[in-house]
Amino acid sequence: MTAVDVLAEPDWLAREAAHVERMRRWTVPHQERRSRGEKHPVLDFLFTYYSYRPSHLERWQPGPGVALAGPAARRFLDRKGYVETADGVVLDPGGFTEGKARTAEFVLGLLTATASRAPRLSCFGLHEWAMVYREPADSVRHNQVPLRLGSAGTDAVVESSDIRCGHFDAFRFFTDGARPRNGLTPSRETQVALEQPGCLHANMDLFKWAYKLDPFVPAELVADAFELAAEIRTLDMRASPYDLAALGYPPVRIETAEGRAEYARAQGDFARRAAPVRARLIAHCHRLVSAAP
């Protein structure tokens, strides 16, 4: 991963400033809520389920194969994994460890397999309903907000629906009563075989796969995946059994034919929007794997 592109100091400083401003739109409100001890049932997910710190999300990085010119670049030497060369400050190729290489190979295989399949748009977000099925009210994940249809109404939707969730990291949060109702039994071992590009969680997870390769991925790619995940999360929770209207999230009523049609249209739109982000990650992983020693 030898540096081939040299960024002049004004150019990379402008990119850095734009990235920081873009991400602080999300990180600052989150940190303010956290300082007040305030939970947000929609947005906290982006910082709690996903383990990338807000400070890391704000931090700009060029990724591999880029040299940062100018005296200001020397502050990158305070970060782990950067070295100074005749061209400028670059990521040390030696920091691309065997562990990072294995991660890149896994992500490459998973995303390539996912991209090869046609989107399936018939799950209607029922995973969120299966996560509260027959659960005591005080044990529901977001028990600070009510269920739109109440516990009995929520259970009735699950019992009358054909649930076919193929995403393991959603399925593993199903209640004990809901798991046997799922038409699939996803596991970590079947993840590559089952993930498909219509799945909201598979598309949100593009953010996770991007930051797992940090710092060997450009910050702009991480940011694009993050903002896509934030929009998808909104649909995910609007279609959930929770009543979030008071927080500004009108429901997508997937218990009705009209609501299911609305959900499928939005799901299809996100599948189309996620495709180029997935393709960029695939191409990036190809480069990382090919350049690894």
PDB file of C-alpha atoms in Angstrom:
ATOM      1  CA  MET A   1       0.000   0.000   0.000  1.00  0.00           C
ATOM      2  CA  THR A   2       2.620   2.513  -1.132  1.00  0.00           C
ATOM      3  CA  ALA A   3       1.479   6.133  -1.240  1.00  0.00           C
ATOM      4  CA  VAL A   4       0.701   7.158  -4.810  1.00  0.00           C
ATOM      5  CA  ASP A   5      -1.540  10.207  -4.451  1.00  0.00           C
ATOM      6  CA  VAL A   6      -0.259  13.378  -2.810  1.00  0.00           C
ATOM      7  CA  LEU A   7      -2.842  15.769  -1.374  1.00  0.00           C
ATOM      8  CA  ALA A   8      -1.764  19.386  -1.058  1.00  0.00           C
ATOM      9  CA  GLU A   9      -2.283  20.845   2.389  1.00  0.00           C
ATOM     10  CA  PRO A  10      -5.155  23.224   1.437  1.00  0.00           C
ATOM     11  CA  ASP A  11      -7.005  20.364  -0.275  1.00  0.00           C
ATOM     12  CA  TRP A  12      -6.867  17.859   2.547  1.00  0.00           C
ATOM     13  CA  LEU A  13      -7.538  20.529   5.176  1.00  0.00           C
ATOM     14  CA  ALA A  14     -10.724  21.471   3.290  1.00  0.00           C
ATOM     15  CA  ARG A  15     -11.805  17.837   3.110  1.00  0.00           C
ATOM     16  CA  GLU A  16     -11.094  17.398   6.804  1.00  0.00           C
ATOM     17  CA  ALA A  17     -13.102  20.468   7.791  1.00  0.00           C
ATOM     18  CA  ALA A  18     -16.061  19.427   5.629  1.00  0.00           C
ATOM     19  CA  HIS A  19     -16.070  15.952   7.147  1.00  0.00           C
ATOM     20  CA  VAL A  20     -15.947  17.224  10.727  1.00  0.00           C
ATOM     21  CA  GLU A  21     -18.817  19.648  10.096  1.00  0.00           C
ATOM     22  CA  ARG A  22     -20.851  16.918   8.398  1.00  0.00           C
ATOM     23  CA  MET A  23     -20.458  14.424  11.245  1.00  0.00           C
ATOM     24  CA  ARG A  24     -20.971  16.900  14.074  1.00  0.00           C
ATOM     25  CA  ARG A  25     -24.536  17.278  12.882  1.00  0.00           C
ATOM     26  CA  TRP A  26     -24.981  13.787  14.391  1.00  0.00           C
ATOM     27  CA  THR A  27     -22.362  13.534  17.111  1.00  0.00           C
ATOM     28  CA  VAL A  28     -23.033  16.796  18.945  1.00  0.00           C
ATOM     29  CA  PRO A  29     -26.774  16.160  19.550  1.00  0.00           C
ATOM     30  CA  HIS A  30     -25.965  12.598  20.643  1.00  0.00           C
ATOM     31  CA  GLN A  31     -23.371  13.795  23.144  1.00  0.00           C
ATOM     32  CA  GLU A  32     -25.749  16.483  24.431  1.00  0.00           C
ATOM     33  CA  ARG A  33     -28.484  13.884  24.972  1.00  0.00           C
ATOM     34  CA  ARG A  34     -26.036  11.584  26.723  1.00  0.00           C
ATOM     35  CA  SER A  35     -24.896  14.390  29.055  1.00  0.00           C
ATOM     36  CA  ARG A  36     -28.553  14.865  30.055  1.00  0.00           C
ATOM     37  CA  GLY A  37     -29.088  11.123  30.523  1.00  0.00           C
ATOM     38  CA  GLU A  38     -31.683  11.241  27.757  1.00  0.00           C
ATOM     39  CA  LYS A  39     -32.402   8.158  25.639  1.00  0.00           C
ATOM     40  CA  HIS A  40     -33.434   8.328  21.982  1.00  0.00           C
ATOM     41  CA  PRO A  41     -35.096   5.125  20.717  1.00  0.00           C
ATOM     42  CA  VAL A  42     -34.191   5.822  17.082  1.00  0.00           C
ATOM     43  CA  LEU A  43     -30.803   7.532  17.005  1.00  0.00           C
ATOM     44  CA  ASP A  44     -28.992   5.956  19.970  1.00  0.00           C
ATOM     45  CA  PHE A  45     -28.746   2.756  17.923  1.00  0.00           C
ATOM     46  CA  LEU A  46     -26.204   4.423  15.647  1.00  0.00           C
ATOM     47  CA  PHE A  47     -23.822   4.917  18.588  1.00  0.00           C
ATOM     48  CA  THR A  48     -24.636   1.997  20.896  1.00  0.00           C
ATOM     49  CA  TYR A  49     -25.349  -1.005  18.688  1.00  0.00           C
ATOM     50  CA  TYR A  50     -22.587   0.216  16.398  1.00  0.00           C
ATOM     51  CA  SER A  51     -19.395   0.607  18.378  1.00  0.00           C
ATOM     52  CA  TYR A  52     -17.688   3.454  16.502  1.00  0.00           C
ATOM     53  CA  ARG A  53     -17.123   6.309  18.935  1.00  0.00           C
ATOM     54  CA  PRO A  54     -18.479   9.759  18.077  1.00  0.00           C
ATOM     55  CA  SER A  55     -14.932  11.145  18.311  1.00  0.00           C
ATOM     56  CA  HIS A  56     -13.791   8.581  15.741  1.00  0.00           C
ATOM     57  CA  LEU A  57     -16.727   9.376  13.481  1.00  0.00           C
ATOM     58  CA  GLU A  58     -15.689  13.032  13.466  1.00  0.00           C
ATOM     59  CA  ARG A  59     -12.059  12.193  12.771  1.00  0.00           C
ATOM     60  CA  TRP A  60     -11.029  12.567   9.134  1.00  0.00           C
ATOM     61  CA  GLN A  61      -8.590  10.165   7.520  1.00  0.00           C
ATOM     62  CA  PRO A  62      -7.492   9.761   3.885  1.00  0.00           C
ATOM     63  CA  GLY A  63      -7.221   5.975   3.844  1.00  0.00           C
ATOM     64  CA  PRO A  64      -4.288   4.088   2.307  1.00  0.00           C
ATOM     65  CA  GLY A  65      -2.314   5.145  -0.742  1.00  0.00           C
ATOM     66  CA  VAL A  66      -2.540   8.850   0.065  1.00  0.00           C
ATOM     67  CA  ALA A  67       0.206  11.191   1.289  1.00  0.00           C
ATOM     68  CA  LEU A  68      -0.746  14.358   3.155  1.00  0.00           C
ATOM     69  CA  ALA A  69       1.596  17.199   2.267  1.00  0.00           C
ATOM     70  CA  GLY A  70       2.457  20.282   4.304  1.00  0.00           C
ATOM     71  CA  PRO A  71       3.505  20.964   7.887  1.00  0.00           C
ATOM     72  CA  ALA A  72      -0.018  20.556   9.295  1.00  0.00           C
ATOM     73  CA  ALA A  73       0.097  16.870   8.345  1.00  0.00           C
ATOM     74  CA  ARG A  74       2.654  16.220  11.068  1.00  0.00           C
ATOM     75  CA  ARG A  75      -0.135  16.128  13.657  1.00  0.00           C
ATOM     76  CA  PHE A  76      -1.262  12.835  12.112  1.00  0.00           C
ATOM     77  CA  LEU A  77       1.967  11.387  13.492  1.00  0.00           C
ATOM     78  CA  ASP A  78       0.340  11.622  16.935  1.00  0.00           C
ATOM     79  CA  ARG A  79      -2.086   8.952  15.774  1.00  0.00           C
ATOM     80  CA  LYS A  80      -1.194   5.305  15.753  1.00  0.00           C
ATOM     81  CA  GLY A  81      -0.187   3.957  12.348  1.00  0.00           C
ATOM     82  CA  TYR A  82       1.052   7.061  10.493  1.00  0.00           C
ATOM     83  CA  VAL A  83       4.604   7.638   9.289  1.00  0.00           C
ATOM     84  CA  GLU A  84       6.405  10.444   7.497  1.00  0.00           C
ATOM     85  CA  THR A  85       7.886   9.937   4.024  1.00  0.00           C
ATOM     86  CA  ALA A  86       9.405  12.177   1.379  1.00  0.00           C
ATOM     87  CA  ASP A  87       5.903  12.659  -0.093  1.00  0.00           C
ATOM     88  CA  GLY A  88       4.228  13.538   3.201  1.00  0.00           C
ATOM     89  CA  VAL A  89       2.472  11.739   6.037  1.00  0.00           C
ATOM     90  CA  VAL A  90       0.964   8.365   5.120  1.00  0.00           C
ATOM     91  CA  LEU A  91      -0.557   5.313   6.726  1.00  0.00           C
ATOM     92  CA  ASP A  92       2.133   2.810   7.591  1.00  0.00           C
ATOM     93  CA  PRO A  93       1.474  -0.274   5.405  1.00  0.00           C
ATOM     94  CA  GLY A  94       2.833  -2.359   8.252  1.00  0.00           C
ATOM     95  CA  GLY A  95      -0.230  -1.415  10.268  1.00  0.00           C
ATOM     96  CA  PHE A  96      -2.378  -3.513   7.950  1.00  0.00           C
ATOM     97  CA  THR A  97      -2.110  -6.549  10.208  1.00  0.00           C
ATOM     98  CA  GLU A  98      -3.142 -10.130   9.570  1.00  0.00           C
ATOM     99  CA  GLY A  99      -6.276  -9.409  11.565  1.00  0.00           C
ATOM    100  CA  LYS A 100      -7.174  -6.454   9.341  1.00  0.00           C
ATOM    101  CA  ALA A 101      -6.492  -8.578   6.260  1.00  0.00           C
ATOM    102  CA  ARG A 102      -8.855 -11.295   7.524  1.00  0.00           C
ATOM    103  CA  THR A 103     -11.513  -8.660   8.194  1.00  0.00           C
ATOM    104  CA  ALA A 104     -11.125  -7.248   4.691  1.00  0.00           C
ATOM    105  CA  GLU A 105     -11.370 -10.748   3.174  1.00  0.00           C
ATOM    106  CA  PHE A 106     -14.528 -11.526   5.165  1.00  0.00           C
ATOM    107  CA  VAL A 107     -16.163  -8.216   4.285  1.00  0.00           C
ATOM    108  CA  LEU A 108     -15.250  -8.696   0.635  1.00  0.00           C
ATOM    109  CA  GLY A 109     -16.822 -12.159   0.566  1.00  0.00           C
ATOM    110  CA  LEU A 110     -19.963 -11.107   2.445  1.00  0.00           C
ATOM    111  CA  LEU A 111     -20.656  -7.971   0.418  1.00  0.00           C
ATOM    112  CA  THR A 112     -19.898  -9.657  -2.907  1.00  0.00           C
ATOM    113  CA  ALA A 113     -22.331 -12.465  -2.081  1.00  0.00           C
ATOM    114  CA  THR A 114     -24.980  -9.983  -0.928  1.00  0.00           C
ATOM    115  CA  ALA A 115     -24.620  -7.876  -4.070  1.00  0.00           C
ATOM    116  CA  SER A 116     -25.065 -10.966  -6.264  1.00  0.00           C
ATOM    117  CA  ARG A 117     -28.650 -11.512  -5.082  1.00  0.00           C
ATOM    118  CA  ALA A 118     -31.899  -9.827  -6.018  1.00  0.00           C
ATOM    119  CA  PRO A 119     -33.420  -7.704  -3.232  1.00  0.00           C
ATOM    120  CA  ARG A 120     -36.245  -9.362  -1.301  1.00  0.00           C
ATOM    121  CA  LEU A 121     -38.790  -6.725  -0.267  1.00  0.00           C
ATOM    122  CA  SER A 122     -41.385  -8.760   1.598  1.00  0.00           C
ATOM    123  CA  CYS A 123     -40.203  -8.819   5.222  1.00  0.00           C
ATOM    124  CA  PHE A 124     -42.147  -5.640   6.132  1.00  0.00           C
ATOM    125  CA  GLY A 125     -39.950  -4.871   9.131  1.00  0.00           C
ATOM    126  CA  LEU A 126     -41.474  -7.638  11.234  1.00  0.00           C
ATOM    127  CA  HIS A 127     -38.145  -8.262  12.957  1.00  0.00           C
ATOM    128  CA  GLU A 128     -38.852  -5.357  15.319  1.00  0.00           C
ATOM    129  CA  TRP A 129     -42.235  -6.864  16.169  1.00  0.00           C
ATOM    130  CA  ALA A 130     -40.648 -10.266  16.803  1.00  0.00           C
ATOM    131  CA  MET A 131     -38.260  -8.627  19.272  1.00  0.00           C
ATOM    132  CA  VAL A 132     -41.169  -7.696  21.575  1.00  0.00           C
ATOM    133  CA  TYR A 133     -43.477 -10.671  20.947  1.00  0.00           C
ATOM    134  CA  ARG A 134     -45.013 -11.861  24.234  1.00  0.00           C
ATOM    135  CA  GLU A 135     -42.462  -9.817  26.125  1.00  0.00           C
ATOM    136  CA  PRO A 136     -43.510  -8.286  29.481  1.00  0.00           C
ATOM    137  CA  ALA A 137     -44.043  -4.547  29.110  1.00  0.00           C
ATOM    138  CA  ASP A 138     -41.195  -3.645  31.465  1.00  0.00           C
ATOM    139  CA  SER A 139     -38.771  -5.875  29.533  1.00  0.00           C
ATOM    140  CA  VAL A 140     -39.402  -4.370  26.078  1.00  0.00           C
ATOM    141  CA  ARG A 141     -36.223  -2.781  24.713  1.00  0.00           C
ATOM    142  CA  HIS A 142     -37.667   0.729  24.316  1.00  0.00           C
ATOM    143  CA  ASN A 143     -40.076   0.621  27.232  1.00  0.00           C
ATOM    144  CA  GLN A 144     -39.961   4.408  27.579  1.00  0.00           C
ATOM    145  CA  VAL A 145     -42.334   4.652  24.600  1.00  0.00           C
ATOM    146  CA  PRO A 146     -45.658   2.827  24.183  1.00  0.00           C
ATOM    147  CA  LEU A 147     -46.550   0.141  21.676  1.00  0.00           C
ATOM    148  CA  ARG A 148     -48.945   1.509  19.042  1.00  0.00           C
ATOM    149  CA  LEU A 149     -51.268  -1.502  19.217  1.00  0.00           C
ATOM    150  CA  GLY A 150     -50.551  -2.517  22.788  1.00  0.00           C
ATOM    151  CA  SER A 151     -49.031  -5.875  23.743  1.00  0.00           C
ATOM    152  CA  ALA A 152     -51.980  -7.994  22.614  1.00  0.00           C
ATOM    153  CA  GLY A 153     -52.310  -6.172  19.302  1.00  0.00           C
ATOM    154  CA  THR A 154     -48.580  -6.469  18.651  1.00  0.00           C
ATOM    155  CA  ASP A 155     -48.639 -10.195  19.369  1.00  0.00           C
ATOM    156  CA  ALA A 156     -51.600 -10.615  17.021  1.00  0.00           C
ATOM    157  CA  VAL A 157     -49.652  -9.028  14.133  1.00  0.00           C
ATOM    158  CA  VAL A 158     -46.748 -11.429  14.691  1.00  0.00           C
ATOM    159  CA  GLU A 159     -49.079 -14.443  14.885  1.00  0.00           C
ATOM    160  CA  SER A 160     -50.879 -13.511  11.668  1.00  0.00           C
ATOM    161  CA  SER A 161     -47.730 -12.806   9.649  1.00  0.00           C
ATOM    162  CA  ASP A 162     -45.271 -14.847   7.629  1.00  0.00           C
ATOM    163  CA  ILE A 163     -41.914 -13.884   9.138  1.00  0.00           C
ATOM    164  CA  ARG A 164     -38.815 -14.686   7.066  1.00  0.00           C
ATOM    165  CA  CYS A 165     -35.940 -12.718   8.557  1.00  0.00           C
ATOM    166  CA  GLY A 166     -32.572 -13.859   7.210  1.00  0.00           C
ATOM    167  CA  HIS A 167     -30.341 -11.420   9.088  1.00  0.00           C
ATOM    168  CA  PHE A 168     -28.671 -13.089  12.054  1.00  0.00           C
ATOM    169  CA  ASP A 169     -27.989  -9.887  13.979  1.00  0.00           C
ATOM    170  CA  ALA A 170     -31.702  -9.087  13.912  1.00  0.00           C
ATOM    171  CA  PHE A 171     -32.853 -12.657  14.487  1.00  0.00           C
ATOM    172  CA  ARG A 172     -30.695 -13.083  17.587  1.00  0.00           C
ATOM    173  CA  PHE A 173     -32.795 -10.432  19.338  1.00  0.00           C
ATOM    174  CA  PHE A 174     -36.099 -12.225  18.669  1.00  0.00           C
ATOM    175  CA  THR A 175     -37.917 -13.312  21.801  1.00  0.00           C
ATOM    176  CA  ASP A 176     -37.979 -17.017  22.617  1.00  0.00           C
ATOM    177  CA  GLY A 177     -41.578 -17.220  21.455  1.00  0.00           C
ATOM    178  CA  ALA A 178     -40.865 -15.502  18.144  1.00  0.00           C
ATOM    179  CA  ARG A 179     -37.852 -17.525  16.981  1.00  0.00           C
ATOM    180  CA  PRO A 180     -39.837 -20.662  16.007  1.00  0.00           C
ATOM    181  CA  ARG A 181     -42.178 -18.452  13.969  1.00  0.00           C
ATOM    182  CA  ASN A 182     -39.369 -17.328  11.670  1.00  0.00           C
ATOM    183  CA  GLY A 183     -39.254 -19.180   8.350  1.00  0.00           C
ATOM    184  CA  LEU A 184     -35.442 -19.119   8.413  1.00  0.00           C
ATOM    185  CA  THR A 185     -32.882 -19.934  11.079  1.00  0.00           C
ATOM    186  CA  PRO A 186     -30.007 -17.565  10.367  1.00  0.00           C
ATOM    187  CA  SER A 187     -26.720 -18.064  12.177  1.00  0.00           C
ATOM    188  CA  ARG A 188     -23.264 -16.565  12.039  1.00  0.00           C
ATOM    189  CA  GLU A 189     -22.239 -19.563   9.920  1.00  0.00           C
ATOM    190  CA  THR A 190     -24.992 -18.945   7.350  1.00  0.00           C
ATOM    191  CA  GLN A 191     -24.551 -15.162   7.230  1.00  0.00           C
ATOM    192  CA  VAL A 192     -22.775 -15.074   3.866  1.00  0.00           C
ATOM    193  CA  ALA A 193     -25.330 -17.457   2.354  1.00  0.00           C
ATOM    194  CA  LEU A 194     -28.425 -15.567   3.569  1.00  0.00           C
ATOM    195  CA  GLU A 195     -27.803 -11.830   3.500  1.00  0.00           C
ATOM    196  CA  GLN A 196     -29.564 -10.013   0.670  1.00  0.00           C
ATOM    197  CA  PRO A 197     -29.535  -6.388  -0.509  1.00  0.00           C
ATOM    198  CA  GLY A 198     -33.166  -5.624   0.330  1.00  0.00           C
ATOM    199  CA  CYS A 199     -32.549  -6.169   4.039  1.00  0.00           C
ATOM    200  CA  LEU A 200     -32.554  -2.932   6.017  1.00  0.00           C
ATOM    201  CA  HIS A 201     -30.073  -4.310   8.537  1.00  0.00           C
ATOM    202  CA  ALA A 202     -27.680  -5.559   5.860  1.00  0.00           C
ATOM    203  CA  ASN A 203     -27.694  -2.066   4.372  1.00  0.00           C
ATOM    204  CA  MET A 204     -27.238  -0.350   7.736  1.00  0.00           C
ATOM    205  CA  ASP A 205     -24.331  -2.695   8.406  1.00  0.00           C
ATOM    206  CA  LEU A 206     -22.382  -1.176   5.531  1.00  0.00           C
ATOM    207  CA  PHE A 207     -21.436   1.408   8.144  1.00  0.00           C
ATOM    208  CA  LYS A 208     -20.082  -1.319  10.424  1.00  0.00           C
ATOM    209  CA  TRP A 209     -18.049  -2.959   7.672  1.00  0.00           C
ATOM    210  CA  ALA A 210     -16.564   0.408   6.729  1.00  0.00           C
ATOM    211  CA  TYR A 211     -15.435   1.333  10.231  1.00  0.00           C
ATOM    212  CA  LYS A 212     -14.154  -2.177  10.957  1.00  0.00           C
ATOM    213  CA  LEU A 213     -11.383  -1.368   8.463  1.00  0.00           C
ATOM    214  CA  ASP A 214     -10.433   1.908  10.177  1.00  0.00           C
ATOM    215  CA  PRO A 215      -8.041   3.613   9.494  1.00  0.00           C
ATOM    216  CA  PHE A 216      -7.572   1.815   6.176  1.00  0.00           C
ATOM    217  CA  VAL A 217     -10.727   3.308   4.682  1.00  0.00           C
ATOM    218  CA  PRO A 218     -11.392   6.937   3.667  1.00  0.00           C
ATOM    219  CA  ALA A 219     -13.451   8.916   6.164  1.00  0.00           C
ATOM    220  CA  GLU A 220     -15.873  10.009   3.427  1.00  0.00           C
ATOM    221  CA  LEU A 221     -16.824   6.389   2.737  1.00  0.00           C
ATOM    222  CA  VAL A 222     -17.471   5.798   6.441  1.00  0.00           C
ATOM    223  CA  ALA A 223     -19.569   8.981   6.525  1.00  0.00           C
ATOM    224  CA  ASP A 224     -21.624   7.985   3.475  1.00  0.00           C
ATOM    225  CA  ALA A 225     -22.362   4.595   5.034  1.00  0.00           C
ATOM    226  CA  PHE A 226     -23.213   6.207   8.379  1.00  0.00           C
ATOM    227  CA  GLU A 227     -25.688   8.693   6.937  1.00  0.00           C
ATOM    228  CA  LEU A 228     -27.341   5.958   4.896  1.00  0.00           C
ATOM    229  CA  ALA A 229     -27.653   3.877   8.070  1.00  0.00           C
ATOM    230  CA  ALA A 230     -29.221   6.838   9.886  1.00  0.00           C
ATOM    231  CA  GLU A 231     -31.920   7.195   7.225  1.00  0.00           C
ATOM    232  CA  ILE A 232     -32.589   3.466   7.154  1.00  0.00           C
ATOM    233  CA  ARG A 233     -32.846   3.372  10.930  1.00  0.00           C
ATOM    234  CA  THR A 234     -35.633   5.935  10.701  1.00  0.00           C
ATOM    235  CA  LEU A 235     -37.690   3.663   8.441  1.00  0.00           C
ATOM    236  CA  ASP A 236     -36.825   0.676  10.623  1.00  0.00           C
ATOM    237  CA  MET A 237     -38.349   2.325  13.679  1.00  0.00           C
ATOM    238  CA  ARG A 238     -41.251   4.017  11.910  1.00  0.00           C
ATOM    239  CA  ALA A 239     -42.329   0.530  10.812  1.00  0.00           C
ATOM    240  CA  SER A 240     -41.806  -0.903  14.297  1.00  0.00           C
ATOM    241  CA  PRO A 241     -44.556  -1.532  16.850  1.00  0.00           C
ATOM    242  CA  TYR A 242     -43.498   1.529  18.872  1.00  0.00           C
ATOM    243  CA  ASP A 243     -45.488   4.759  18.906  1.00  0.00           C
ATOM    244  CA  LEU A 244     -42.863   7.380  18.058  1.00  0.00           C
ATOM    245  CA  ALA A 245     -45.171  10.053  16.637  1.00  0.00           C
ATOM    246  CA  ALA A 246     -44.492  12.387  19.574  1.00  0.00           C
ATOM    247  CA  LEU A 247     -40.797  12.332  18.612  1.00  0.00           C
ATOM    248  CA  GLY A 248     -41.581  13.281  15.016  1.00  0.00           C
ATOM    249  CA  TYR A 249     -41.655   9.787  13.478  1.00  0.00           C
ATOM    250  CA  PRO A 250     -45.074   9.043  11.959  1.00  0.00           C
ATOM    251  CA  PRO A 251     -45.728   5.310  11.727  1.00  0.00           C
ATOM    252  CA  VAL A 252     -45.515   3.103   8.677  1.00  0.00           C
ATOM    253  CA  ARG A 253     -48.462   0.867   9.560  1.00  0.00           C
ATOM    254  CA  ILE A 254     -47.162  -2.467   8.285  1.00  0.00           C
ATOM    255  CA  GLU A 255     -50.159  -4.200   9.870  1.00  0.00           C
ATOM    256  CA  THR A 256     -52.183  -2.818   6.924  1.00  0.00           C
ATOM    257  CA  ALA A 257     -51.920  -3.480   3.186  1.00  0.00           C
ATOM    258  CA  GLU A 258     -51.241   0.202   2.542  1.00  0.00           C
ATOM    259  CA  GLY A 259     -48.485   0.287   5.139  1.00  0.00           C
ATOM    260  CA  ARG A 260     -46.816  -2.811   3.735  1.00  0.00           C
ATOM    261  CA  ALA A 261     -46.819  -1.305   0.264  1.00  0.00           C
ATOM    262  CA  GLU A 262     -45.297   1.917   1.644  1.00  0.00           C
ATOM    263  CA  TYR A 263     -42.621  -0.075   3.468  1.00  0.00           C
ATOM    264  CA  ALA A 264     -41.724  -2.155   0.401  1.00  0.00           C
ATOM    265  CA  ARG A 265     -41.349   0.989  -1.743  1.00  0.00           C
ATOM    266  CA  ALA A 266     -39.047   2.598   0.806  1.00  0.00           C
ATOM    267  CA  GLN A 267     -37.122  -0.645   1.260  1.00  0.00           C
ATOM    268  CA  GLY A 268     -36.582  -0.888  -2.492  1.00  0.00           C
ATOM    269  CA  ASP A 269     -35.343   2.697  -2.613  1.00  0.00           C
ATOM    270  CA  PHE A 270     -32.807   1.991   0.134  1.00  0.00           C
ATOM    271  CA  ALA A 271     -31.651  -1.141  -1.691  1.00  0.00           C
ATOM    272  CA  ARG A 272     -30.920   1.003  -4.756  1.00  0.00           C
ATOM    273  CA  ARG A 273     -29.143   3.657  -2.711  1.00  0.00           C
ATOM    274  CA  ALA A 274     -27.077   1.126  -0.777  1.00  0.00           C
ATOM    275  CA  ALA A 275     -25.832  -0.596  -3.938  1.00  0.00           C
ATOM    276  CA  PRO A 276     -23.176   2.021  -4.868  1.00  0.00           C
ATOM    277  CA  VAL A 277     -21.955   2.255  -1.264  1.00  0.00           C
ATOM    278  CA  ARG A 278     -21.625  -1.535  -1.180  1.00  0.00           C
ATOM    279  CA  ALA A 279     -19.827  -1.463  -4.535  1.00  0.00           C
ATOM    280  CA  ARG A 280     -17.327   1.116  -3.246  1.00  0.00           C
ATOM    281  CA  LEU A 281     -16.638  -1.004  -0.170  1.00  0.00           C
ATOM    282  CA  ILE A 282     -16.176  -4.092  -2.335  1.00  0.00           C
ATOM    283  CA  ALA A 283     -13.711  -2.245  -4.576  1.00  0.00           C
ATOM    284  CA  HIS A 284     -11.865  -0.902  -1.556  1.00  0.00           C
ATOM    285  CA  CYS A 285     -11.604  -4.352   0.023  1.00  0.00           C
ATOM    286  CA  HIS A 286     -10.294  -5.718  -3.273  1.00  0.00           C
ATOM    287  CA  ARG A 287      -7.515  -3.138  -3.198  1.00  0.00           C
ATOM    288  CA  LEU A 288      -6.666  -3.854   0.435  1.00  0.00           C
ATOM    289  CA  VAL A 289      -6.582  -7.624  -0.047  1.00  0.00           C
ATOM    290  CA  SER A 290      -4.585  -7.366  -3.268  1.00  0.00           C
ATOM    291  CA  ALA A 291      -1.984  -5.098  -1.675  1.00  0.00           C
ATOM    292  CA  ALA A 292      -1.610  -7.100   1.533  1.00  0.00           C
ATOM    293  CA  PRO A 293       1.771  -8.816   1.964  1.00  0.00           C
TER     294      PRO A 293
END
